[in-house]
Amino acid sequence: GSMSNGEEALELTEHTHVDVVMTDIKMPFMDGLTLCAKVKENYKNTKVVLYSGFDDFEFAREAIRLEAEEYILKPIGAKDLENVFRKIKMNLDKEFDERRNIEKLNDYYQKSLPMMKEQLLTGLLEGRVTENQAVSMMNSYGMDFTAPFYAVAILGGDFRKTENGIQNGPILMLSLLNIAKEYLEKHMDTQVFMYLDRIAVIVKLQKSREIQDFIYHMNQICKMGARMLGVDVDAGIGQIYSQLTKISVSCEEAKTAFDYRILLKDSSQAIY
């Protein structure tokens, strides 16, 4: 676009988001330095080339302060102008490539985020993460995991059974995972995820007596899982703790409780 004054040039820039503005310093209504300042204020990535018939040091210094890409003195030769725009094009191409790479990395980060969250939760279950590390990582992952109390449940089923000789354990485990997630998201504040060959549930509790609600809901999941999947489903539940780092202790207790299932007559239940 070609404009006769700075105000028209600024209006065009606002409408079309141009890559480069080339302007004389002396213009009616709005001079080139003011135009450069407004463009840089609103469109940081737009490049500005200033030219002038005055070899004035103050103009040049102001152009540098405003972060103009070039300050050219008239008369301007075609070769000089070509070199200026080749340089600007190289810089623009580099910026565009960097921006695309950042977008790709951000897309990859968003896709990886669920896995990274599960790795952090696994670290808490196994006692490999300090409280400061956990809080820092949760903040960076956008996880709100603060609560007065925490408890852990370990959920699993007897998936060694086969139908028609086909091993269906992994499929049944995923089905149980979905049952637990869909049920618990309606009733309690939990994180539900695969943990080795079992399903781990970390619950956030506002009051200590809510552990009874958690036991009840885990019992319901065991009954639902057994009915829908046709196998025995049990859960072990650890005690409640007020510290993040004690989640690993609750996890060990949940594993121990889960192992007691072989001693019980009634199948498919939560053991606290």
Coordinates of C-alpha atoms in Angstrom, one line a residue:
G1 CA 0.0 0.0 0.0
S2 CA 1.1 3.6 -0.6
M3 CA -0.2 6.4 1.7
S4 CA 0.3 10.1 1.5
N5 CA 0.6 10.7 5.3
G6 CA 1.4 9.0 8.6
E7 CA -2.3 8.8 9.8
E8 CA -3.3 6.9 6.6
A9 CA -0.3 4.6 6.9
L10 CA -1.2 3.8 10.5
E11 CA -4.8 3.0 9.6
L12 CA -3.6 0.7 6.8
T13 CA -1.2 -1.0 9.2
E14 CA -4.1 -1.6 11.6
H15 CA -6.3 -3.2 9.0
T16 CA -3.8 -5.3 7.1
H17 CA -1.1 -6.1 9.7
V18 CA 1.8 -5.5 7.3
D19 CA 5.2 -7.0 7.7
V20 CA 7.2 -3.8 6.8
V21 CA 6.5 -0.1 6.9
M22 CA 8.8 2.2 5.0
T23 CA 8.3 5.8 5.8
D24 CA 9.8 9.3 5.4
I25 CA 10.4 11.2 8.6
K26 CA 8.9 14.4 7.3
M27 CA 5.2 13.8 6.6
P28 CA 1.9 15.8 7.1
F29 CA -0.4 15.2 10.1
M30 CA 1.9 12.5 11.6
D31 CA 5.7 12.4 11.1
G32 CA 7.6 9.1 10.5
L33 CA 9.1 8.9 14.0
T34 CA 5.6 9.1 15.6
L35 CA 4.3 6.6 13.1
C36 CA 7.2 4.3 14.0
A37 CA 6.5 4.6 17.7
K38 CA 2.8 3.8 17.3
V39 CA 3.5 0.8 15.0
K40 CA 6.1 -0.6 17.3
E41 CA 3.8 -0.1 20.3
N42 CA 0.9 -2.0 18.8
Y43 CA 2.7 -4.4 16.3
K44 CA 6.0 -5.3 17.8
N45 CA 6.9 -7.7 15.0
T46 CA 6.3 -5.2 12.2
K47 CA 9.6 -3.9 10.7
V48 CA 10.0 -0.2 10.2
V49 CA 12.4 1.5 7.7
L50 CA 12.9 5.2 8.1
Y51 CA 14.4 7.5 5.6
S52 CA 15.2 11.2 5.6
G53 CA 16.9 13.9 3.6
F54 CA 18.5 15.2 6.8
D55 CA 21.8 13.8 8.1
D56 CA 20.7 14.5 11.7
F57 CA 22.2 12.6 14.6
E58 CA 19.1 13.2 16.7
F59 CA 16.9 11.6 14.1
A60 CA 19.2 8.6 13.9
R61 CA 19.3 8.2 17.7
E62 CA 15.5 8.4 18.0
A63 CA 15.2 5.8 15.2
I64 CA 17.5 3.5 17.2
R65 CA 15.5 4.1 20.4
L66 CA 12.2 3.2 18.6
E67 CA 13.8 0.0 17.4
A68 CA 13.5 0.9 13.7
E69 CA 15.2 -1.7 11.5
E70 CA 17.0 0.8 9.2
Y71 CA 17.6 4.5 9.0
I72 CA 18.5 5.5 5.4
L73 CA 19.6 8.9 4.0
K74 CA 18.3 10.2 0.7
P75 CA 19.0 9.9 -2.1
I76 CA 18.3 6.1 -1.9
G77 CA 20.0 3.9 -4.5
A78 CA 18.1 0.8 -5.8
K79 CA 20.9 -1.5 -4.8
D80 CA 21.0 -0.1 -1.3
L81 CA 17.2 -0.5 -0.9
E82 CA 17.4 -4.0 -2.3
N83 CA 20.0 -5.0 0.3
V84 CA 17.9 -3.5 3.1
F85 CA 14.8 -5.5 2.1
R86 CA 16.8 -8.7 1.6
K87 CA 18.1 -8.3 5.2
I88 CA 14.6 -7.7 6.5
K89 CA 13.2 -10.7 4.6
M90 CA 15.9 -12.9 6.1
N91 CA 15.0 -11.7 9.6
L92 CA 11.3 -12.2 9.0
D93 CA 11.7 -15.7 7.7
K94 CA 13.8 -16.6 10.7
E95 CA 11.1 -15.1 13.1
F96 CA 8.3 -17.0 11.3
D97 CA 10.3 -20.3 11.5
E98 CA 10.9 -19.8 15.2
R99 CA 7.3 -18.9 15.8
R100 CA 6.1 -22.1 13.9
N101 CA 8.6 -24.2 15.9
I102 CA 7.2 -22.7 19.2
E103 CA 3.7 -23.5 18.1
K104 CA 4.8 -27.1 17.3
L105 CA 6.5 -27.4 20.6
N106 CA 3.5 -26.0 22.4
D107 CA 1.2 -28.5 20.6
Y108 CA 3.5 -31.3 21.5
Y109 CA 3.6 -30.1 25.1
Q110 CA -0.2 -30.0 25.3
K111 CA -0.4 -33.5 23.9
S112 CA 2.2 -34.7 26.4
L113 CA 0.7 -33.0 29.4
P114 CA -1.6 -35.9 30.5
M115 CA 1.4 -38.3 30.5
M116 CA 3.5 -35.8 32.4
K117 CA 0.8 -35.4 35.0
E118 CA 0.6 -39.1 35.5
Q119 CA 4.4 -39.4 35.8
L120 CA 4.2 -36.8 38.6
L121 CA 1.4 -38.6 40.4
T122 CA 3.3 -41.9 40.1
G123 CA 6.3 -40.2 41.6
L124 CA 4.1 -39.1 44.6
L125 CA 2.8 -42.7 45.0
E126 CA 6.3 -44.0 45.1
G127 CA 7.7 -41.3 47.3
R128 CA 10.2 -40.0 44.7
V129 CA 9.0 -36.4 44.7
T130 CA 9.5 -33.8 47.4
E131 CA 6.7 -31.5 48.4
N132 CA 8.5 -28.5 46.9
Q133 CA 9.1 -30.3 43.6
A134 CA 5.5 -31.5 43.5
V135 CA 4.1 -28.0 44.1
S136 CA 6.4 -26.5 41.5
M137 CA 5.5 -29.1 38.9
M138 CA 1.8 -28.9 39.6
N139 CA 1.9 -25.1 39.1
S140 CA 3.6 -25.5 35.8
Y141 CA 1.2 -28.2 34.7
G142 CA -1.8 -26.2 35.8
M143 CA -2.9 -28.7 38.4
D144 CA -4.9 -27.7 41.5
F145 CA -3.9 -30.4 43.9
T146 CA -4.1 -28.7 47.3
A147 CA -6.4 -30.3 49.9
P148 CA -6.6 -30.7 53.7
F149 CA -6.4 -34.5 53.3
Y150 CA -5.3 -37.2 50.8
A151 CA -5.9 -40.9 50.5
V152 CA -5.0 -43.6 48.0
A153 CA -6.9 -46.6 46.6
I154 CA -5.5 -49.4 44.5
L155 CA -8.0 -51.0 42.2
G156 CA -7.7 -54.2 40.2
G157 CA -9.4 -57.4 39.0
D158 CA -8.8 -61.0 38.3
F159 CA -8.1 -60.5 34.6
R160 CA -6.3 -63.8 34.1
K161 CA -9.5 -65.4 32.8
T162 CA -9.8 -65.8 29.1
E163 CA -12.7 -66.2 26.7
N164 CA -12.2 -68.7 23.8
G165 CA -8.5 -68.8 24.6
I166 CA -8.1 -65.1 24.0
Q167 CA -6.2 -63.1 26.7
N168 CA -8.4 -60.0 27.3
G169 CA -6.8 -58.6 30.5
P170 CA -5.5 -55.3 29.1
I171 CA -8.9 -54.5 27.5
L172 CA -10.7 -55.4 30.7
M173 CA -8.3 -53.2 32.7
L174 CA -9.0 -50.2 30.4
S175 CA -12.7 -50.8 30.8
L176 CA -12.4 -50.8 34.5
L177 CA -10.3 -47.6 34.3
N178 CA -13.1 -45.9 32.4
I179 CA -15.8 -47.2 34.8
A180 CA -13.8 -45.7 37.8
K181 CA -13.2 -42.4 36.0
E182 CA -16.8 -41.9 34.9
Y183 CA -18.2 -42.8 38.3
L184 CA -15.8 -40.9 40.5
E185 CA -15.8 -37.7 38.5
K186 CA -19.5 -37.3 39.5
H187 CA -18.9 -38.0 43.2
M188 CA -15.4 -37.1 44.5
D189 CA -12.3 -35.0 43.6
T190 CA -9.9 -37.7 42.4
Q191 CA -7.1 -38.5 40.0
V192 CA -7.5 -41.9 38.4
F193 CA -4.8 -43.4 36.3
M194 CA -3.0 -46.7 35.4
Y195 CA -0.3 -47.7 37.9
L196 CA 1.8 -50.7 36.8
D197 CA -0.8 -53.5 36.4
R198 CA -3.4 -51.8 38.7
I199 CA -5.4 -48.6 38.8
A200 CA -4.5 -45.9 41.3
V201 CA -6.9 -43.5 42.7
I202 CA -5.7 -40.4 44.7
V203 CA -8.6 -38.6 46.4
K204 CA -8.6 -35.1 47.8
L205 CA -10.7 -34.8 51.0
Q206 CA -11.9 -31.6 52.7
K207 CA -12.8 -33.4 56.0
S208 CA -11.4 -36.5 57.5
R209 CA -14.8 -38.2 57.8
E210 CA -15.2 -38.1 54.0
I211 CA -13.0 -41.2 53.9
Q212 CA -16.2 -43.1 54.6
D213 CA -17.7 -41.7 51.4
F214 CA -14.6 -42.7 49.5
I215 CA -14.8 -46.3 50.9
Y216 CA -18.5 -46.4 49.9
H217 CA -17.8 -45.2 46.3
M218 CA -14.9 -47.6 45.8
N219 CA -17.2 -50.4 47.0
Q220 CA -19.7 -49.3 44.3
I221 CA -17.0 -49.4 41.6
C222 CA -16.0 -52.9 42.6
K223 CA -19.6 -54.1 42.4
M224 CA -20.1 -52.3 39.0
G225 CA -16.9 -53.6 37.6
A226 CA -17.7 -57.2 38.6
R227 CA -21.1 -57.0 37.1
M228 CA -20.1 -55.4 33.9
L229 CA -16.8 -57.2 33.3
G230 CA -17.7 -60.6 34.7
V231 CA -14.6 -60.9 36.9
D232 CA -13.8 -60.2 40.6
V233 CA -12.8 -56.6 41.2
D234 CA -11.3 -55.4 44.5
A235 CA -9.9 -52.2 45.9
G236 CA -7.4 -51.6 48.7
I237 CA -7.6 -48.2 50.5
G238 CA -4.9 -46.5 52.6
Q239 CA -5.4 -44.1 55.5
I240 CA -5.8 -40.4 55.1
Y241 CA -2.9 -37.9 55.5
S242 CA -2.6 -34.2 55.4
Q243 CA 0.8 -34.0 53.6
L244 CA 1.5 -34.6 49.9
T245 CA 4.6 -36.6 50.7
K246 CA 2.4 -39.0 52.8
I247 CA 0.6 -40.1 49.7
S248 CA 3.3 -42.7 49.2
V249 CA 2.5 -44.1 52.7
S250 CA -1.2 -44.3 51.9
C251 CA -0.3 -46.1 48.7
E252 CA 1.7 -48.7 50.5
E253 CA -1.2 -49.2 52.9
A254 CA -3.6 -49.5 49.9
K255 CA -1.4 -52.2 48.4
T256 CA -1.3 -54.1 51.6
A257 CA -5.1 -53.9 51.9
F258 CA -5.5 -55.0 48.3
D259 CA -3.4 -58.1 49.0
Y260 CA -5.9 -59.1 51.8
R261 CA -8.6 -59.8 49.2
I262 CA -7.5 -63.5 48.9
L263 CA -8.4 -64.0 52.6
L264 CA -12.0 -62.7 52.3
K265 CA -15.0 -64.8 51.5
D266 CA -17.0 -62.0 49.9
S267 CA -15.6 -61.1 46.5
S268 CA -15.5 -57.7 44.8
Q269 CA -15.3 -55.1 47.6
A270 CA -13.2 -52.3 48.9
I271 CA -10.8 -53.2 51.8
Y272 CA -9.8 -50.4 54.2

